mmCIF file of C-alpha atoms in Angstrom:
data_model
loop_
_atom_site.group_PDB
_atom_site.id
_atom_site.type_symbol
_atom_site.label_atom_id
_atom_site.label_comp_id
_atom_site.label_asym_id
_atom_site.label_seq_id
_atom_site.Cartn_x
_atom_site.Cartn_y
_atom_site.Cartn_z
ATOM 1 C CA MET A 1 0.989 -1.044 1.246
ATOM 2 C CA SER A 2 0.891 0.599 4.694
ATOM 3 C CA ASP A 3 2.444 -0.133 8.010
ATOM 4 C CA PHE A 4 0.888 -3.087 9.817
ATOM 5 C CA VAL A 5 4.254 -4.051 11.282
ATOM 6 C CA ARG A 6 6.510 -2.616 13.909
ATOM 7 C CA GLU A 7 10.030 -1.464 13.136
ATOM 8 C CA ALA A 8 12.109 -4.505 12.324
ATOM 9 C CA PRO A 9 15.344 -4.683 14.325
ATOM 10 C CA SER A 10 18.662 -4.403 12.616
ATOM 11 C CA GLY A 11 20.735 -7.499 12.222
ATOM 12 C CA SER A 12 22.993 -9.515 10.025
ATOM 13 C CA VAL A 13 21.998 -9.789 6.397
ATOM 14 C CA ASP A 14 22.130 -13.552 6.932
ATOM 15 C CA ASP A 15 19.309 -13.505 9.528
ATOM 16 C CA PRO A 16 16.225 -15.288 8.186
ATOM 17 C CA VAL A 17 13.800 -12.633 7.088
ATOM 18 C CA ARG A 18 10.768 -14.190 8.689
ATOM 19 C CA ARG A 19 12.444 -14.301 12.103
ATOM 20 C CA ARG A 20 12.735 -10.527 11.984
ATOM 21 C CA LEU A 21 8.959 -10.123 11.723
ATOM 22 C CA SER A 22 6.703 -10.470 14.770
ATOM 23 C CA THR A 23 4.238 -13.351 14.920
ATOM 24 C CA LEU A 24 1.392 -10.925 14.251
ATOM 25 C CA ASP A 25 3.112 -9.577 11.148
ATOM 26 C CA ARG A 26 4.483 -12.877 9.881
ATOM 27 C CA PHE A 27 1.040 -14.390 9.531
ATOM 28 C CA LEU A 28 -0.665 -11.306 8.121
ATOM 29 C CA PRO A 29 -2.007 -13.201 5.056
ATOM 30 C CA VAL A 30 -3.477 -15.784 7.445
ATOM 31 C CA TRP A 31 -5.269 -13.119 9.491
ATOM 32 C CA ILE A 32 -6.634 -11.548 6.311
ATOM 33 C CA GLY A 33 -7.853 -14.950 5.106
ATOM 34 C CA LEU A 34 -9.528 -15.644 8.457
ATOM 35 C CA ALA A 35 -11.170 -12.215 8.357
ATOM 36 C CA MET A 36 -12.552 -13.038 4.904
ATOM 37 C CA VAL A 37 -13.996 -16.334 6.170
ATOM 38 C CA ALA A 38 -15.424 -14.635 9.268
ATOM 39 C CA GLY A 39 -17.076 -12.028 7.076
ATOM 40 C CA LEU A 40 -18.657 -14.657 4.842
ATOM 41 C CA LEU A 41 -20.015 -16.521 7.863
ATOM 42 C CA LEU A 42 -21.268 -13.304 9.447
ATOM 43 C CA GLY A 43 -23.107 -12.367 6.268
ATOM 44 C CA ARG A 44 -24.757 -15.798 6.172
ATOM 45 C CA TRP A 45 -25.686 -15.927 9.865
ATOM 46 C CA VAL A 46 -26.870 -12.301 10.227
ATOM 47 C CA PRO A 47 -29.472 -11.552 7.559
ATOM 48 C CA GLY A 48 -30.221 -7.894 7.043
ATOM 49 C CA LEU A 49 -26.727 -6.788 8.051
ATOM 50 C CA ASP A 50 -26.569 -4.413 5.090
ATOM 51 C CA ASP A 51 -29.719 -2.671 6.335
ATOM 52 C CA VAL A 52 -28.173 -2.252 9.780
ATOM 53 C CA LEU A 53 -25.000 -0.724 8.367
ATOM 54 C CA ALA A 54 -26.993 1.497 6.013
ATOM 55 C CA ALA A 55 -28.788 2.968 9.030
ATOM 56 C CA PHE A 56 -25.508 4.497 10.180
ATOM 57 C CA GLU A 57 -24.174 6.198 7.064
ATOM 58 C CA VAL A 58 -22.180 9.360 6.554
ATOM 59 C CA GLY A 59 -22.645 10.335 2.934
ATOM 60 C CA SER A 60 -22.401 7.038 1.042
ATOM 61 C CA VAL A 61 -20.121 5.274 3.546
ATOM 62 C CA SER A 62 -21.301 3.241 6.523
ATOM 63 C CA LEU A 63 -20.079 4.855 9.751
ATOM 64 C CA PRO A 64 -18.596 1.604 11.197
ATOM 65 C CA ILE A 65 -16.626 1.030 7.996
ATOM 66 C CA ALA A 66 -15.514 4.671 7.911
ATOM 67 C CA VAL A 67 -14.181 4.288 11.456
ATOM 68 C CA GLY A 68 -12.318 1.129 10.457
ATOM 69 C CA LEU A 69 -10.759 2.878 7.470
ATOM 70 C CA LEU A 70 -9.589 5.864 9.532
ATOM 71 C CA VAL A 71 -8.221 3.629 12.296
ATOM 72 C CA MET A 72 -6.102 1.631 9.841
ATOM 73 C CA MET A 73 -4.755 4.770 8.141
ATOM 74 C CA TYR A 74 -3.713 6.779 11.217
ATOM 75 C CA PRO A 75 -0.820 4.609 12.537
ATOM 76 C CA VAL A 76 0.607 4.436 9.017
ATOM 77 C CA LEU A 77 0.798 8.210 8.680
ATOM 78 C CA ALA A 78 1.955 8.766 12.249
ATOM 79 C CA LYS A 79 5.107 6.820 11.357
ATOM 80 C CA VAL A 80 6.232 9.012 8.434
ATOM 81 C CA ARG A 81 9.178 11.320 9.175
ATOM 82 C CA TYR A 82 7.786 14.492 7.664
ATOM 83 C CA ASP A 83 10.816 16.581 8.588
ATOM 84 C CA GLU A 84 12.919 14.575 6.122
ATOM 85 C CA LEU A 85 10.996 15.836 3.100
ATOM 86 C CA GLY A 86 13.362 18.791 2.905
ATOM 87 C CA HIS A 87 16.299 16.465 2.242
ATOM 88 C CA VAL A 88 14.736 14.814 -0.788
ATOM 89 C CA THR A 89 16.343 17.241 -3.247
ATOM 90 C CA GLY A 90 19.759 16.014 -2.170
ATOM 91 C CA ASP A 91 19.585 13.249 -4.759
ATOM 92 C CA ARG A 92 17.518 14.560 -7.647
ATOM 93 C CA ARG A 93 18.241 11.523 -9.783
ATOM 94 C CA MET A 94 16.736 9.237 -7.125
ATOM 95 C CA LEU A 95 13.784 11.598 -6.714
ATOM 96 C CA GLY A 96 13.113 11.768 -10.442
ATOM 97 C CA THR A 97 13.399 8.006 -10.851
ATOM 98 C CA SER A 98 11.000 7.382 -7.975
ATOM 99 C CA ILE A 99 8.431 9.855 -9.292
ATOM 100 C CA LEU A 100 8.637 8.282 -12.749
ATOM 101 C CA LEU A 101 8.130 4.778 -11.383
ATOM 102 C CA ASN A 102 5.449 5.649 -8.828
ATOM 103 C CA TRP A 103 3.328 8.197 -10.600
ATOM 104 C CA VAL A 104 3.842 7.498 -14.308
ATOM 105 C CA LEU A 105 4.783 3.870 -14.922
ATOM 106 C CA GLY A 106 3.034 2.230 -11.941
ATOM 107 C CA PRO A 107 -0.509 3.492 -12.632
ATOM 108 C CA ALA A 108 -0.067 2.946 -16.378
ATOM 109 C CA LEU A 109 1.068 -0.658 -15.841
ATOM 110 C CA MET A 110 -1.854 -1.496 -13.559
ATOM 111 C CA PHE A 111 -4.270 0.120 -16.030
ATOM 112 C CA ALA A 112 -2.885 -2.045 -18.840
ATOM 113 C CA LEU A 113 -2.912 -5.267 -16.803
ATOM 114 C CA ALA A 114 -6.437 -4.659 -15.543
ATOM 115 C CA TRP A 115 -7.827 -4.101 -19.032
ATOM 116 C CA LEU A 116 -5.884 -7.003 -20.545
ATOM 117 C CA MET A 117 -6.721 -9.582 -17.862
ATOM 118 C CA LEU A 118 -10.172 -8.480 -16.709
ATOM 119 C CA PRO A 119 -11.898 -7.266 -19.893
ATOM 120 C CA ASP A 120 -15.206 -8.848 -18.835
ATOM 121 C CA LEU A 121 -15.159 -7.762 -15.177
ATOM 122 C CA PRO A 122 -15.431 -3.958 -15.190
ATOM 123 C CA GLU A 123 -15.934 -3.480 -11.439
ATOM 124 C CA TYR A 124 -12.862 -5.501 -10.488
ATOM 125 C CA ARG A 125 -10.914 -3.854 -13.278
ATOM 126 C CA THR A 126 -11.764 -0.402 -11.960
ATOM 127 C CA GLY A 127 -10.832 -1.524 -8.450
ATOM 128 C CA LEU A 128 -7.382 -2.603 -9.634
ATOM 129 C CA VAL A 129 -6.860 0.712 -11.428
ATOM 130 C CA ILE A 130 -7.580 2.450 -8.116
ATOM 131 C CA VAL A 131 -5.061 0.145 -6.413
ATOM 132 C CA GLY A 132 -2.455 1.157 -8.997
ATOM 133 C CA LEU A 133 -3.010 4.827 -8.143
ATOM 134 C CA ALA A 134 -2.566 4.324 -4.398
ATOM 135 C CA ARG A 135 1.190 4.395 -3.947
ATOM 136 C CA CYS A 136 2.877 2.742 -0.969
ATOM 137 C CA ILE A 137 3.477 5.046 1.971
ATOM 138 C CA ALA A 138 4.801 3.059 4.940
ATOM 139 C CA MET A 139 5.116 -0.715 4.920
ATOM 140 C CA VAL A 140 7.835 -0.363 2.310
ATOM 141 C CA LEU A 141 10.069 0.741 5.197
ATOM 142 C CA ILE A 142 9.865 -2.776 6.596
ATOM 143 C CA TRP A 143 10.557 -4.587 3.317
ATOM 144 C CA ASN A 144 13.376 -2.153 2.550
ATOM 145 C CA ASP A 145 14.909 -2.713 5.985
ATOM 146 C CA LEU A 146 14.726 -6.497 5.699
ATOM 147 C CA ALA A 147 16.402 -6.304 2.284
ATOM 148 C CA CYS A 148 19.182 -4.061 3.688
ATOM 149 C CA GLY A 149 18.166 -1.061 1.608
ATOM 150 C CA ASP A 150 18.881 2.600 2.342
ATOM 151 C CA ARG A 151 16.638 3.499 5.293
ATOM 152 C CA GLU A 152 17.042 7.253 4.935
ATOM 153 C CA ALA A 153 16.199 7.179 1.235
ATOM 154 C CA ALA A 154 13.165 4.963 1.824
ATOM 155 C CA ALA A 155 11.876 7.246 4.586
ATOM 156 C CA ILE A 156 12.216 10.285 2.322
ATOM 157 C CA LEU A 157 10.379 8.596 -0.559
ATOM 158 C CA VAL A 158 7.630 7.396 1.787
ATOM 159 C CA ALA A 159 7.099 10.915 3.143
ATOM 160 C CA LEU A 160 7.064 12.300 -0.389
ATOM 161 C CA ASN A 161 4.440 9.783 -1.520
ATOM 162 C CA ALA A 162 2.227 10.495 1.480
ATOM 163 C CA VAL A 163 2.055 14.196 0.647
ATOM 164 C CA PHE A 164 2.018 13.784 -3.143
ATOM 165 C CA GLN A 165 -1.052 11.542 -3.031
ATOM 166 C CA ILE A 166 -3.180 14.386 -1.674
ATOM 167 C CA VAL A 167 -2.431 16.376 -4.834
ATOM 168 C CA ALA A 168 -2.131 13.678 -7.492
ATOM 169 C CA PHE A 169 -4.587 10.906 -6.651
ATOM 170 C CA ALA A 170 -7.829 12.602 -7.702
ATOM 171 C CA VAL A 171 -6.377 13.975 -10.935
ATOM 172 C CA LEU A 172 -4.841 10.659 -11.973
ATOM 173 C CA GLY A 173 -7.960 8.797 -10.878
ATOM 174 C CA TYR A 174 -10.169 10.865 -13.151
ATOM 175 C CA PHE A 175 -7.652 10.473 -15.988
ATOM 176 C CA TYR A 176 -7.374 6.664 -15.777
ATOM 177 C CA LEU A 177 -10.999 5.959 -14.916
ATOM 178 C CA GLN A 178 -12.762 8.424 -17.177
ATOM 179 C CA LEU A 179 -10.618 10.214 -19.748
ATOM 180 C CA LEU A 180 -8.108 7.616 -20.956
ATOM 181 C CA PRO A 181 -10.631 4.792 -21.605
ATOM 182 C CA GLY A 182 -12.649 7.240 -23.709
ATOM 183 C CA TRP A 183 -9.618 8.359 -25.670
ATOM 184 C CA LEU A 184 -8.650 4.744 -26.357
ATOM 185 C CA GLY A 185 -12.182 3.801 -27.382
ATOM 186 C CA LEU A 186 -12.543 1.309 -24.533
ATOM 187 C CA ASP A 187 -16.021 0.344 -23.369
ATOM 188 C CA GLN A 188 -16.402 2.290 -20.147
ATOM 189 C CA ALA A 189 -19.938 3.582 -20.695
ATOM 190 C CA ALA A 190 -21.253 2.093 -17.450
ATOM 191 C CA LEU A 191 -18.773 4.021 -15.280
ATOM 192 C CA HIS A 192 -19.795 7.426 -14.006
ATOM 193 C CA VAL A 193 -17.232 8.975 -11.687
ATOM 194 C CA SER A 194 -16.250 12.570 -11.071
ATOM 195 C CA MET A 195 -12.948 14.021 -9.954
ATOM 196 C CA TRP A 196 -14.688 15.470 -6.910
ATOM 197 C CA ASP A 197 -15.973 12.029 -5.836
ATOM 198 C CA ILE A 198 -12.404 10.731 -5.799
ATOM 199 C CA ALA A 199 -10.946 13.887 -4.233
ATOM 200 C CA LYS A 200 -13.526 13.863 -1.448
ATOM 201 C CA SER A 201 -12.660 10.280 -0.467
ATOM 202 C CA VAL A 202 -8.933 11.054 -0.581
ATOM 203 C CA LEU A 203 -9.346 14.168 1.563
ATOM 204 C CA ILE A 204 -11.393 12.301 4.165
ATOM 205 C CA PHE A 205 -9.573 8.989 4.350
ATOM 206 C CA LEU A 206 -6.043 10.243 3.639
ATOM 207 C CA GLY A 207 -6.183 13.943 4.479
ATOM 208 C CA LEU A 208 -7.637 13.583 7.972
ATOM 209 C CA PRO A 209 -5.304 10.793 9.177
ATOM 210 C CA LEU A 210 -2.400 12.557 7.431
ATOM 211 C CA LEU A 211 -3.084 15.698 9.454
ATOM 212 C CA ALA A 212 -3.529 13.652 12.624
ATOM 213 C CA GLY A 213 -0.313 11.710 11.959
ATOM 214 C CA TYR A 214 1.654 14.880 11.271
ATOM 215 C CA LEU A 215 0.397 16.593 14.426
ATOM 216 C CA THR A 216 1.002 13.470 16.521
ATOM 217 C CA ARG A 217 4.604 13.142 15.368
ATOM 218 C CA THR A 218 5.321 16.859 15.689
ATOM 219 C CA LEU A 219 3.891 17.153 19.196
ATOM 220 C CA GLY A 220 5.178 13.761 20.338
ATOM 221 C CA GLU A 221 8.762 14.477 19.286
ATOM 222 C CA ARG A 222 8.595 17.977 20.719
ATOM 223 C CA VAL A 223 7.439 16.762 24.133
ATOM 224 C CA LYS A 224 9.108 13.337 24.450
ATOM 225 C CA GLY A 225 11.737 13.216 21.705
ATOM 226 C CA ARG A 226 12.109 11.045 18.594
ATOM 227 C CA HIS A 227 13.555 8.052 20.416
ATOM 228 C CA TRP A 228 10.521 7.739 22.714
ATOM 229 C CA TYR A 229 8.127 8.405 19.861
ATOM 230 C CA GLU A 230 9.545 5.691 17.585
ATOM 231 C CA THR A 231 10.442 3.061 20.179
ATOM 232 C CA THR A 232 7.534 3.445 22.624
ATOM 233 C CA PHE A 233 4.591 5.268 21.068
ATOM 234 C CA LEU A 234 4.617 3.843 17.525
ATOM 235 C CA PRO A 235 4.789 0.174 18.648
ATOM 236 C CA ARG A 236 1.750 0.812 20.843
ATOM 237 C CA ILE A 237 -0.459 2.235 18.107
ATOM 238 C CA GLY A 238 0.958 0.173 15.211
ATOM 239 C CA PRO A 239 -1.300 -2.897 15.651
ATOM 240 C CA ALA A 240 -4.366 -0.647 15.337
ATOM 241 C CA ALA A 241 -3.713 -0.463 11.592
ATOM 242 C CA LEU A 242 -4.047 -4.240 11.312
ATOM 243 C CA TYR A 243 -7.133 -4.329 13.509
ATOM 244 C CA GLY A 244 -8.764 -1.601 11.432
ATOM 245 C CA LEU A 245 -8.004 -3.486 8.221
ATOM 246 C CA LEU A 246 -9.326 -6.796 9.550
ATOM 247 C CA PHE A 247 -12.489 -5.138 10.879
ATOM 248 C CA THR A 248 -13.100 -3.542 7.480
ATOM 249 C CA ILE A 249 -12.465 -6.819 5.652
ATOM 250 C CA VAL A 250 -14.942 -8.677 7.871
ATOM 251 C CA LEU A 251 -17.683 -6.163 7.092
ATOM 252 C CA LEU A 252 -16.883 -6.030 3.368
ATOM 253 C CA PHE A 253 -16.991 -9.796 2.984
ATOM 254 C CA ALA A 254 -20.146 -10.009 5.086
ATOM 255 C CA LEU A 255 -21.834 -7.646 2.645
ATOM 256 C CA GLN A 256 -20.410 -9.343 -0.468
ATOM 257 C CA GLY A 257 -20.829 -12.956 0.631
ATOM 258 C CA ASP A 258 -23.390 -13.888 -2.011
ATOM 259 C CA THR A 259 -21.248 -12.522 -4.845
ATOM 260 C CA ILE A 260 -18.099 -14.237 -3.589
ATOM 261 C CA THR A 261 -19.630 -17.640 -2.914
ATOM 262 C CA SER A 262 -21.436 -17.675 -6.254
ATOM 263 C CA GLN A 263 -18.303 -16.604 -8.192
ATOM 264 C CA PRO A 264 -15.270 -17.927 -6.253
ATOM 265 C CA LEU A 265 -12.985 -17.756 -9.277
ATOM 266 C CA ASP A 266 -13.322 -13.974 -9.354
ATOM 267 C CA VAL A 267 -10.938 -13.643 -6.412
ATOM 268 C CA ALA A 268 -8.368 -15.755 -8.259
ATOM 269 C CA ARG A 269 -8.774 -13.637 -11.380
ATOM 270 C CA ILE A 270 -8.188 -10.470 -9.362
ATOM 271 C CA ALA A 271 -4.987 -12.010 -7.965
ATOM 272 C CA VAL A 272 -3.423 -12.710 -11.383
ATOM 273 C CA PRO A 273 -2.886 -9.078 -12.525
ATOM 274 C CA LEU A 274 -1.726 -8.194 -9.007
ATOM 275 C CA LEU A 275 0.973 -10.866 -9.144
ATOM 276 C CA ALA A 276 2.074 -9.666 -12.566
ATOM 277 C CA TYR A 277 2.127 -6.078 -11.359
ATOM 278 C CA PHE A 278 4.383 -6.754 -8.350
ATOM 279 C CA ALA A 279 6.810 -8.828 -10.405
ATOM 280 C CA VAL A 280 7.102 -6.308 -13.252
ATOM 281 C CA MET A 281 7.276 -3.203 -11.055
ATOM 282 C CA TRP A 282 9.881 -4.564 -8.667
ATOM 283 C CA GLY A 283 11.979 -6.353 -11.284
ATOM 284 C CA GLY A 284 11.810 -3.457 -13.738
ATOM 285 C CA SER A 285 12.737 -0.968 -11.010
ATOM 286 C CA MET A 286 15.778 -2.986 -9.964
ATOM 287 C CA LEU A 287 16.950 -3.252 -13.572
ATOM 288 C CA LEU A 288 16.402 0.464 -14.203
ATOM 289 C CA THR A 289 18.201 1.612 -11.054
ATOM 290 C CA ARG A 290 21.122 -0.710 -11.782
ATOM 291 C CA ALA A 291 21.358 0.660 -15.318
ATOM 292 C CA LEU A 292 21.380 4.198 -13.892
ATOM 293 C CA GLY A 293 24.275 3.319 -11.610
ATOM 294 C CA PHE A 294 22.463 3.285 -8.257
ATOM 295 C CA ASP A 295 24.143 1.378 -5.462
ATOM 296 C CA TYR A 296 22.312 -1.625 -4.030
ATOM 297 C CA GLN A 297 20.879 0.201 -1.041
ATOM 298 C CA ARG A 298 19.236 3.014 -2.968
ATOM 299 C CA ALA A 299 18.134 0.711 -5.775
ATOM 300 C CA THR A 300 16.357 -1.420 -3.181
ATOM 301 C CA ALA A 301 14.667 1.577 -1.557
ATOM 302 C CA VAL A 302 13.394 2.861 -4.902
ATOM 303 C CA SER A 303 12.262 -0.594 -6.068
ATOM 304 C CA PHE A 304 10.235 -1.535 -3.006
ATOM 305 C CA THR A 305 8.654 1.912 -2.930
ATOM 306 C CA ALA A 306 7.625 1.457 -6.564
ATOM 307 C CA ALA A 307 6.295 -2.091 -6.116
ATOM 308 C CA GLY A 308 4.208 -1.527 -2.978
ATOM 309 C CA ASN A 309 0.717 -0.045 -2.865
ATOM 310 C CA ASN A 310 -1.427 1.689 -0.267
ATOM 311 C CA PHE A 311 -4.360 -0.724 -0.185
ATOM 312 C CA GLU A 312 -5.979 1.093 2.725
ATOM 313 C CA LEU A 313 -6.429 4.195 0.592
ATOM 314 C CA ALA A 314 -7.569 2.123 -2.391
ATOM 315 C CA ILE A 315 -10.225 0.404 -0.260
ATOM 316 C CA ALA A 316 -11.341 3.731 1.211
ATOM 317 C CA VAL A 317 -11.675 5.404 -2.201
ATOM 318 C CA ALA A 318 -13.486 2.413 -3.702
ATOM 319 C CA ILE A 319 -15.976 2.392 -0.840
ATOM 320 C CA GLY A 320 -16.435 6.153 -0.870
ATOM 321 C CA VAL A 321 -16.991 6.389 -4.623
ATOM 322 C CA PHE A 322 -18.631 3.057 -5.537
ATOM 323 C CA GLY A 323 -20.081 1.753 -2.267
ATOM 324 C CA VAL A 324 -19.224 -0.850 0.321
ATOM 325 C CA ALA A 325 -20.774 -3.762 -1.603
ATOM 326 C CA SER A 326 -19.061 -2.915 -4.894
ATOM 327 C CA GLY A 327 -16.696 -5.098 -6.861
ATOM 328 C CA GLN A 328 -14.219 -2.211 -6.755
ATOM 329 C CA ALA A 329 -14.041 -2.521 -2.959
ATOM 330 C CA LEU A 330 -13.563 -6.295 -3.193
ATOM 331 C CA ALA A 331 -10.627 -5.847 -5.579
ATOM 332 C CA GLY A 332 -8.974 -3.560 -3.042
ATOM 333 C CA VAL A 333 -9.492 -6.064 -0.225
ATOM 334 C CA VAL A 334 -7.857 -8.897 -2.190
ATOM 335 C CA GLY A 335 -4.772 -6.687 -2.606
ATOM 336 C CA PRO A 336 -3.037 -7.103 0.781
ATOM 337 C CA LEU A 337 -3.714 -10.842 0.753
ATOM 338 C CA ILE A 338 -1.510 -11.042 -2.353
ATOM 339 C CA GLU A 339 0.975 -8.259 -1.653
ATOM 340 C CA VAL A 340 2.322 -9.361 1.724
ATOM 341 C CA PRO A 341 3.629 -12.854 0.813
ATOM 342 C CA VAL A 342 4.830 -11.647 -2.590
ATOM 343 C CA LEU A 343 6.901 -8.784 -1.176
ATOM 344 C CA VAL A 344 8.303 -11.003 1.580
ATOM 345 C CA GLY A 345 9.490 -13.293 -1.208
ATOM 346 C CA LEU A 346 10.956 -10.336 -3.082
ATOM 347 C CA VAL A 347 13.036 -9.495 -0.004
ATOM 348 C CA TYR A 348 14.867 -12.795 -0.497
ATOM 349 C CA VAL A 349 15.215 -12.133 -4.220
ATOM 350 C CA SER A 350 16.605 -8.683 -3.484
ATOM 351 C CA LEU A 351 19.272 -10.034 -1.112
ATOM 352 C CA TRP A 352 20.271 -12.570 -3.782
ATOM 353 C CA ALA A 353 20.392 -9.837 -6.451
ATOM 354 C CA ARG A 354 23.076 -7.844 -4.595
ATOM 355 C CA ARG A 355 25.708 -9.815 -6.461
ATOM 356 C CA PHE A 356 24.718 -8.038 -9.676
ATOM 357 C CA PHE A 357 25.583 -4.601 -8.330
ATOM 358 C CA THR A 358 29.096 -3.187 -8.248
ATOM 359 C CA GLU A 359 31.555 -4.392 -5.645
ATOM 360 C CA ASP A 360 31.812 -0.903 -4.172
ATOM 361 C CA ALA A 361 28.039 -0.735 -3.780
ATOM 362 C CA GLN A 362 27.990 -4.119 -2.059
ATOM 363 C CA GLU A 363 30.688 -2.989 0.338
ATOM 364 C CA ARG A 364 28.721 0.150 1.179
ATOM 365 C CA SER A 365 25.659 -2.008 1.866
ATOM 366 C CA THR A 366 27.626 -4.247 4.256
ATOM 367 C CA THR A 367 29.473 -1.513 6.160
ATOM 368 C CA THR A 368 26.390 0.582 6.945
ATOM 369 C CA GLY A 369 25.294 -1.967 9.519
ATOM 370 C CA VAL A 370 21.775 -2.519 8.222
#
């Protein structure tokens, strides 16, 4: 998932994790839940809201929702250290492991879970497949930092994912949504999606804020320096990502109120494969990196990068391809409500799991001052 939180300060590994998150960030699931309730009430109290939003459309996306999506993506991509991409080849084993987990195993796992657990809910199933394709690009830096992982490695993997998604998302989306179900003989006859539909949404809702984020960081560091950019500028624009997400959630739930209130168990069913996904991806990544001989810090960076997802991009693609009132969009919205508390919990599990790494690796983790 992306960056709704400001840079967490360094401290002792014994500091309670939640104390190192701001009040705004600590209660992120609460704000998302309140936004869902506000959206449901808005949809009930303002009849004809869908007609109003439809009057301001660009392509198939309502202009207010498009603005919300772009606002929540920009701060995320302004935080990425793009100049560190050149250092990624320094540890090819870490790079290869991360690519395998993020772009091969992660999407395949979500595809399998979605089909196994939601065989009768094709829209939600498709939405979860899209979530599995949207790899985490920023908020993993916070979870990695709280778990005392390797900051440099996490930053490199985040920058790599941000750029790689431009190239890979549309191709993998077409493969998992159109080609693979056909090859496996799965009933996907009702789904009609083209690679261009997916690519267009990715280019608009990831490409534009990616370009803006890159230019902002480049110019900001050139004029004011990295210290000012990361300690003054980023904290100022960071909350905009949360506000953009909450604004989008309010509108989505206002438009989908009838579906949600008539089928409340659907949200719970969407949550089940998400919970399984986070547990398997994070736990499997930690086991794999330990087996490969990674130290604790790099194992943590790789594992949180593999477990997290970019729900902003998933929501944007679902809306752009299937529409704002689609079940695919709802599945994307449920994502951050589940991800945030789960990954906070996994921070504690990660700190406990340090004992299973080598003594030398534990010493390196302690002496780096994270």
